[in-house]
Amino acid sequence: SLFRLNIWEKQVMNYRRTAELLNLTQPAVTKQIQSLEKELGRKLFVYDHHRLSKTPYADILADYVTSLRYNYS
């Protein structure tokens, strides 16, 4: 969906900031990310000592989304 693409475009690594950029609430962003992770069957982000990090699968997905944008623009 467009929302999912926007998350990758922003790549701000902060749920609150992403929510602000997308004019959503932080819980709404969290739910969308959790839904995407469930759909993919993979964790995209993890917290380590209160620091958000991308998983390797998140990088793969980000590259894929970028290639889609490039191929369809």
mmCIF file of C-alpha atoms in Angstrom, residues 10-46:
data_model
loop_
_atom_site.group_PDB
_atom_site.id
_atom_site.type_symbol
_atom_site.label_atom_id
_atom_site.label_comp_id
_atom_site.label_asym_id
_atom_site.label_seq_id
_atom_site.Cartn_x
_atom_site.Cartn_y
_atom_site.Cartn_z
ATOM 1 C CA LYS A 10 11.028 8.293 4.959
ATOM 2 C CA GLN A 11 13.456 5.851 6.606
ATOM 3 C CA VAL A 12 13.657 7.990 9.705
ATOM 4 C CA MET A 13 14.096 5.066 12.132
ATOM 5 C CA ASN A 14 11.732 6.654 14.625
ATOM 6 C CA TYR A 15 8.078 5.632 14.899
ATOM 7 C CA ARG A 16 7.042 8.975 16.410
ATOM 8 C CA ARG A 17 8.779 10.983 13.678
ATOM 9 C CA THR A 18 7.384 8.717 10.965
ATOM 10 C CA ALA A 19 3.917 9.262 12.426
ATOM 11 C CA GLU A 20 4.425 13.021 12.312
ATOM 12 C CA LEU A 21 5.611 12.914 8.708
ATOM 13 C CA LEU A 22 2.611 10.805 7.683
ATOM 14 C CA ASN A 23 0.106 12.744 9.817
ATOM 15 C CA LEU A 24 -0.716 9.624 11.824
ATOM 16 C CA THR A 25 -0.465 8.656 15.447
ATOM 17 C CA GLN A 26 2.495 6.659 16.703
ATOM 18 C CA PRO A 27 0.207 3.723 17.666
ATOM 19 C CA ALA A 28 -1.184 3.700 14.110
ATOM 20 C CA VAL A 29 2.343 3.480 12.686
ATOM 21 C CA THR A 30 3.216 0.708 15.134
ATOM 22 C CA LYS A 31 0.113 -1.275 14.140
ATOM 23 C CA GLN A 32 0.868 -0.858 10.426
ATOM 24 C CA ILE A 33 4.437 -2.049 10.888
ATOM 25 C CA GLN A 34 3.300 -4.989 12.998
ATOM 26 C CA SER A 35 0.735 -5.866 10.328
ATOM 27 C CA LEU A 36 3.399 -5.740 7.617
ATOM 28 C CA GLU A 37 5.732 -7.900 9.719
ATOM 29 C CA LYS A 38 2.936 -10.431 10.248
ATOM 30 C CA GLU A 39 2.111 -10.459 6.526
ATOM 31 C CA LEU A 40 5.767 -11.021 5.615
ATOM 32 C CA GLY A 41 6.457 -13.430 8.450
ATOM 33 C CA ARG A 42 9.613 -11.466 9.311
ATOM 34 C CA LYS A 43 10.661 -8.869 11.858
ATOM 35 C CA LEU A 44 11.657 -5.629 10.174
ATOM 36 C CA PHE A 45 12.708 -3.695 13.267
ATOM 37 C CA VAL A 46 13.991 -4.595 16.711
#
